Amino acid sequence: MKIILLHWRGFIVVGLLVIIYGCVSAQETRQPVKAQNTEPQITTQINQDPYQKAVVPLTTRQCGQCHFSIFEKIRNNGGKHKINCRDCHATFHSLRPGMTWSDVLPKCANCHAEEHGPAFKECLTCHSDPHAPIKSLTNLEILAKGCNTCHVDQDKEIKQYESAHAEMSCSECHHTQHGYRPNCNECHTEPHTEFVDNSSCMICHPAHSPREINFPTTTENRVCSGCHDEINRTFTAGTKKHASLQCIFCHSERHGFIPDCRECHGVPHTKTMMSRFNNNCTSCHGDPHTLTLAE
Ligand code: HEC
Ligand code: HEC
Ligand code: HEC
Ligand code: HEC
Ligand code: HEC
Ligand code: HEC
Ligand code: HEC
Ligand code: HEC
Ligand code: HEC
Ligand code: HEC
Ligand code: HEC
Ligand code: HEC
């Protein structure tokens, strides 16, 4: 009989018809096996005496059979609180008249110290649901009182550099939920020029100091020329070697940075020659973008 079973298993991949036939056939062959099991069934019946087995504590899944929404919340949003219910709820179903919620429900302090120092003692004012401790950080009014304390760097940056953003509250941008990162386009719909990628404003503008514009060294000239059209036209018309350079190669560091010729060239001429022209390179070489030697 075993051989027959193995035989059918062996052919399970052969085809649907064969499988269906196999099932029917296997059922037929299994029936006698059941009949042989009558003896063990008697012991099972004895074990089914409900008072024989030790009482085991409810498991988390069993709590979840009644407290389904809590179970689901922890499963989906519990984060590091995905531990067993009874790790926290050492006692439960023990609320009696004369007792309060806080008498029976677990305390954060059972497991946590003052996580953010003594200024933030009332854990549940911010972490309003212990079953979703991070996802429930939505009470922005309370949270807002602490932005500056916990995020010293961002607070310092936004105050240090003058900008319209410094006039706004943190949660005007970081709304809805703690940690939410806004998209610039939520408030700024106007595109710069067609050459500026509107989905990556932060490549140039730091969110907390938007006027400290920094271009990445890969910025293409067309990005600059979108706003500096005239310079770009003279620049590309030039015949000297500067014409092959990237704008950003010279105007590095930050937007508006003006380089000194000497940083790259030193002083390639004699002192007497230079002093006659006030040490000014451009008085002879002219516009650095074209380098048309002055007559
Ligand atoms: C990390 C600890 C922790 C875990 C894990 C936890 N709880 Fe809680 N639970 C609490 C705390 C703290 C409160 C009290 C909240 C309050 O005072 O608002 C609470 C409140 C409750 C309440 C009463 C308030 C309500 O929201 O209905 C029930 C019911 C409850 N928990 C069931 C469960 C069940 C079921 C599980 C497991 C599926 C579980 N808890 C897992 C900490 C926990
Ligand atoms: C057979 C259903 C059932 C099971 C299983 C169950 N509970 Fe409850 N539980 C209730 C009911 C009903 C209440 C009272 C109504 C309410 O608050 O939802 C309650 C209330 C609670 C409360 C708040 C009141 C109090 O007295 O503490 C907590 C906490 C709690 N259950 C935790 C648990 C935990 C933890 C488990 C698993 C170890 C669990 N429950 C298993 C039905 C159940
Ligand atoms: C039974 C112990 C226990 C209790 C009670 C408890 N916690 Fe926790 N909590 C933990 C453990 C364990 C972690 C995970 C710690 C780790 O990995 O560093 C944790 C992590 C957290 C986290 C980080 C969660 C994440 O996903 O990153 C927060 C927030 C938190 N707890 C808040 C609370 C608050 C608020 C309370 C009271 C309402 C509380 N806890 C009660 C055991 C507990
Ligand atoms: C003013 C609001 C506020 C209060 C009050 C508060 N927390 Fe937090 N907590 C936060 C915020 C915001 C975070 C950061 C969440 C994140 O990582 O996204 C946090 C993170 C945590 C973490 C995760 C650790 C980490 O550094 O990522 C734990 C654990 C925690 N809190 C426990 C507590 C406990 C315990 C209390 C009470 C003693 C408490 N919190 C009070 C707002 C608060
Ligand atoms: C109790 C301290 C605390 C308070 C209050 C707090 N934060 Fe946080 N915040 C944290 C911690 C801890 C992190 C996680 C830091 C990390 O991951 O490096 C965080 C992360 C963030 C992040 C980054 C989230 C991400 O995805 O990386 C933003 C944005 C943020 N907080 C904004 C705010 C704003 C705005 C406020 C005020 C409305 C605020 N926070 C209040 C502690 C706090
Ligand atoms: C919640 C709305 C909001 C968001 C999100 C926002 N801004 Fe602003 N921003 C403003 C307001 C309001 C002003 C001042 C009025 C104006 O210039 O439109 C401003 C001004 C600016 C300015 C001019 C600065 C000045 O001092 O004149 C720049 C540059 C800027 N934003 C860039 C950005 C960038 C880049 C992002 C994304 C990182 C961004 N903004 C996200 C609201 C927002
Ligand atoms: C004009 C909108 C705006 C304002 C106002 C604003 N932020 Fe942000 N913040 C952002 C954006 C956009 C990011 C995402 C930056 C990124 O992804 O590089 C961010 C990122 C953060 C981060 C994550 C870490 C980082 O630097 O990338 C923290 C923390 C933060 N902000 C805190 C604050 C605090 C605290 C305030 C108030 C003092 C504040 N923000 C004001 C738009 C803003
Ligand atoms: C390639 C770099 C770059 C990118 C990308 C970029 N900007 Fe700018 N942005 C600039 C420069 C340069 C200025 C001009 C600064 C000045 O006026 O001194 C500017 C100016 C601004 C101003 C102020 C305009 C005014 O009239 O005062 C706002 C607002 C602004 N940008 C928002 C944005 C937003 C929103 C995005 C994304 C959609 C974005 N920028 C993407 C470089 C960039
Ligand atoms: C969104 C438009 C915009 C883009 C893109 C832009 N600029 Fe500008 N740029 C301006 C404006 C507006 C000014 C004048 C602002 C002022 O006087 O402060 C300016 C001024 C300058 C100045 C002169 C600063 C001074 O002190 O006279 C230089 C140099 C400059 N930009 C170089 C560049 C370079 C290089 C790029 C590309 C990497 C670029 N800009 C991209 C708008 C832009
Ligand atoms: C070889 C280095 C170099 C390159 C490449 C270069 N510049 Fe300049 N740029 C300068 C120098 C030096 C000055 C200062 C001129 C002065 O002081 O008269 C300047 C001045 C400027 C100014 C401000 C003065 C004015 O004439 O309005 C702008 C805007 C500017 N450049 C944009 C650009 C753009 C856009 C590109 C690319 C198309 C570019 N530059 C490429 C060196 C360079
Ligand atoms: C960021 C560096 C940088 C700055 C700043 C810079 N140059 Fe140049 N310059 C170059 C490079 C690179 C070349 C090309 C060298 C080569 O290919 O041999 C060049 C070439 C030249 C040449 C030779 C042109 C030719 O076609 O033979 C002159 C003249 C010159 N620069 C003058 C100046 C003057 C004047 C200034 C200031 C107004 C200046 N440069 C600023 C990098 C710079
Ligand atoms: C008195 C006018 C004058 C002044 C001032 C002047 N140059 Fe020149 N420079 C010239 C002449 C003429 C040449 C040779 C013709 C040419 O190569 O275009 C030249 C050539 C150069 C070359 C090309 C050298 C080579 O080996 O190919 C560089 C680079 C240069 N100058 C940089 C500078 C710098 C940087 C300054 C300022 C510190 C400066 N010049 C000031 C007149 C001047």
Tab-separated table of C-alpha atoms in Angstrom, residues 84-260:
chain	number	residue	atom	x	y	z
A	84	ASN	CA	2.971	39.728	24.503
A	85	CYS	CA	-0.054	41.411	26.054
A	86	ARG	CA	0.788	39.929	29.398
A	87	ASP	CA	4.343	41.307	29.368
A	88	CYS	CA	2.626	44.622	30.051
A	89	HIS	CA	-0.738	43.564	31.449
A	90	ALA	CA	0.468	41.592	34.459
A	91	THR	CA	-3.049	42.036	35.835
A	92	PHE	CA	-6.170	42.562	33.800
A	93	HIS	CA	-9.936	42.150	34.109
A	94	SER	CA	-9.441	43.323	37.635
A	95	LEU	CA	-11.206	46.673	37.475
A	96	ARG	CA	-13.642	46.818	40.405
A	97	PRO	CA	-15.896	49.553	41.732
A	98	GLY	CA	-13.765	51.989	43.709
A	99	MET	CA	-10.711	51.394	41.522
A	100	THR	CA	-9.496	53.620	38.724
A	101	TRP	CA	-8.086	52.803	35.310
A	102	SER	CA	-4.600	53.662	36.489
A	103	ASP	CA	-4.853	51.141	39.339
A	104	VAL	CA	-5.115	48.255	36.901
A	105	LEU	CA	-3.361	49.388	33.745
A	106	PRO	CA	0.373	49.066	33.217
A	107	LYS	CA	2.759	51.944	33.870
A	108	CYS	CA	5.396	53.000	31.383
A	109	ALA	CA	7.786	53.315	34.299
A	110	ASN	CA	7.612	49.541	34.837
A	111	CYS	CA	9.911	49.190	31.858
A	112	HIS	CA	11.117	52.648	30.850
A	113	ALA	CA	13.119	55.310	32.585
A	114	GLU	CA	12.437	58.967	31.843
A	115	GLU	CA	13.272	58.464	28.228
A	116	HIS	CA	13.605	62.152	27.284
A	117	GLY	CA	14.552	63.568	30.652
A	118	PRO	CA	12.461	65.086	33.415
A	119	ALA	CA	10.818	67.662	31.105
A	120	PHE	CA	8.749	64.940	29.432
A	121	LYS	CA	7.270	62.892	32.234
A	122	GLU	CA	3.717	62.459	30.971
A	123	CYS	CA	4.396	59.774	28.404
A	124	LEU	CA	0.804	59.277	27.308
A	125	THR	CA	0.273	62.930	26.412
A	126	CYS	CA	2.458	62.354	23.362
A	127	HIS	CA	2.508	58.558	22.941
A	128	SER	CA	-1.244	58.605	23.247
A	129	ASP	CA	-1.739	54.922	22.452
A	130	PRO	CA	0.644	52.432	24.089
A	131	HIS	CA	-0.438	49.845	21.515
A	132	ALA	CA	0.982	52.058	18.743
A	133	PRO	CA	3.588	54.090	20.619
A	134	ILE	CA	5.206	55.823	17.622
A	135	LYS	CA	2.266	55.956	15.212
A	136	SER	CA	0.139	57.641	17.863
A	137	LEU	CA	2.435	60.680	18.029
A	138	THR	CA	-0.222	62.868	16.459
A	139	ASN	CA	-1.009	65.398	19.166
A	140	LEU	CA	0.926	68.192	17.510
A	141	GLU	CA	-0.144	70.845	19.985
A	142	ILE	CA	1.612	69.002	22.788
A	143	LEU	CA	4.493	67.865	20.615
A	144	ALA	CA	5.113	71.398	19.346
A	145	LYS	CA	6.133	72.488	22.822
A	146	GLY	CA	9.048	70.091	22.573
A	147	CYS	CA	10.336	70.451	18.979
A	148	ASN	CA	13.065	72.858	19.977
A	149	THR	CA	14.155	70.877	22.999
A	150	CYS	CA	14.577	67.611	21.136
A	151	HIS	CA	15.744	69.040	17.797
A	152	VAL	CA	18.322	71.577	18.843
A	153	ASP	CA	20.193	71.496	15.512
A	154	GLN	CA	17.215	72.259	13.293
A	155	ASP	CA	16.005	74.942	15.661
A	156	LYS	CA	19.442	76.561	15.632
A	157	GLU	CA	19.719	76.389	11.848
A	158	ILE	CA	16.338	77.919	11.119
A	159	LYS	CA	17.010	80.811	13.500
A	160	GLN	CA	20.561	81.407	12.332
A	161	TYR	CA	19.736	82.026	8.659
A	162	GLU	CA	17.174	84.662	7.878
A	163	SER	CA	14.347	83.366	5.697
A	164	ALA	CA	10.620	83.314	5.402
A	165	HIS	CA	10.674	79.779	6.805
A	166	ALA	CA	12.022	81.070	10.091
A	167	GLU	CA	8.764	82.944	10.535
A	168	MET	CA	6.774	79.712	10.422
A	169	SER	CA	6.106	77.209	13.176
A	170	CYS	CA	7.701	73.778	12.879
A	171	SER	CA	4.366	72.041	12.682
A	172	GLU	CA	3.100	74.183	9.813
A	173	CYS	CA	5.421	72.068	7.704
A	174	HIS	CA	5.690	68.955	9.880
A	175	HIS	CA	1.959	68.493	10.189
A	176	THR	CA	-0.369	65.510	10.717
A	177	GLN	CA	2.055	63.204	12.497
A	178	HIS	CA	5.412	63.443	14.240
A	179	GLY	CA	8.205	62.973	11.727
A	180	TYR	CA	6.123	63.876	8.675
A	181	ARG	CA	8.357	65.391	5.966
A	182	PRO	CA	6.534	67.894	3.778
A	183	ASN	CA	6.922	68.147	0.054
A	184	CYS	CA	7.984	71.667	-0.997
A	185	ASN	CA	5.280	71.635	-3.640
A	186	GLU	CA	2.600	71.519	-0.958
A	187	CYS	CA	3.119	75.283	-0.607
A	188	HIS	CA	5.202	76.325	-3.623
A	189	THR	CA	3.440	75.489	-6.822
A	190	GLU	CA	5.243	77.906	-9.103
A	191	PRO	CA	8.063	76.250	-10.974
A	192	HIS	CA	11.365	78.152	-11.347
A	193	THR	CA	12.284	77.439	-14.911
A	194	GLU	CA	11.854	74.380	-16.998
A	195	PHE	CA	15.468	73.471	-16.239
A	196	VAL	CA	15.017	73.215	-12.504
A	197	ASP	CA	13.753	69.866	-11.375
A	198	ASN	CA	10.789	70.749	-9.257
A	199	SER	CA	10.803	67.465	-7.454
A	200	SER	CA	14.210	68.116	-5.943
A	201	CYS	CA	14.122	71.638	-4.569
A	202	MET	CA	16.258	70.516	-1.665
A	203	ILE	CA	19.211	69.844	-3.924
A	204	CYS	CA	19.664	73.624	-3.900
A	205	HIS	CA	17.569	74.901	-0.983
A	206	PRO	CA	18.083	73.394	2.471
A	207	ALA	CA	14.621	73.170	4.046
A	208	HIS	CA	15.541	75.088	7.191
A	209	SER	CA	17.733	77.723	5.545
A	210	PRO	CA	16.222	78.013	2.064
A	211	ARG	CA	18.218	81.079	1.113
A	212	GLU	CA	21.544	79.349	1.687
A	213	ILE	CA	21.506	77.984	-1.807
A	214	ASN	CA	24.022	75.301	-2.587
A	215	PHE	CA	24.407	73.762	-6.000
A	216	PRO	CA	25.689	70.253	-6.332
A	217	THR	CA	28.945	70.039	-8.317
A	218	THR	CA	27.072	68.134	-11.023
A	219	THR	CA	24.773	71.075	-11.853
A	220	GLU	CA	24.542	71.533	-15.583
A	221	ASN	CA	25.002	74.959	-17.165
A	222	ARG	CA	21.463	74.964	-18.504
A	223	VAL	CA	20.164	75.069	-14.933
A	224	CYS	CA	22.055	78.329	-14.334
A	225	SER	CA	21.240	79.743	-17.719
A	226	GLY	CA	17.548	79.247	-17.089
A	227	CYS	CA	17.892	82.344	-14.890
A	228	HIS	CA	21.142	83.841	-16.257
A	229	ASP	CA	20.324	83.685	-19.898
A	230	GLU	CA	22.390	86.681	-21.008
A	231	ILE	CA	25.621	85.585	-19.336
A	232	ASN	CA	25.193	82.146	-20.747
A	233	ARG	CA	24.882	83.564	-24.261
A	234	THR	CA	28.154	85.486	-24.062
A	235	PHE	CA	29.741	82.542	-22.292
A	236	THR	CA	28.914	79.993	-24.971
A	237	ALA	CA	29.919	82.423	-27.703
A	238	GLY	CA	33.436	82.649	-26.197
A	239	THR	CA	36.378	81.072	-28.005
A	240	LYS	CA	38.752	80.842	-25.042
A	241	LYS	CA	39.204	77.852	-22.785
A	242	HIS	CA	36.802	79.118	-20.099
A	243	ALA	CA	33.948	78.451	-22.498
A	244	SER	CA	34.321	74.746	-22.002
A	245	LEU	CA	34.000	74.913	-18.205
A	246	GLN	CA	30.953	74.316	-16.044
A	247	CYS	CA	29.531	77.431	-14.384
A	248	ILE	CA	29.640	75.511	-11.121
A	249	PHE	CA	33.370	74.803	-11.581
A	250	CYS	CA	34.070	78.489	-10.879
A	251	HIS	CA	30.922	79.515	-8.993
A	252	SER	CA	31.351	76.785	-6.431
A	253	GLU	CA	30.664	76.781	-2.685
A	254	ARG	CA	27.260	78.515	-2.789
A	255	HIS	CA	24.975	80.426	-5.124
A	256	GLY	CA	26.431	83.864	-5.920
A	257	PHE	CA	29.997	82.940	-5.015
A	258	ILE	CA	32.515	84.921	-7.102
A	259	PRO	CA	35.868	83.230	-7.498
A	260	ASP	CA	39.223	84.961	-7.524
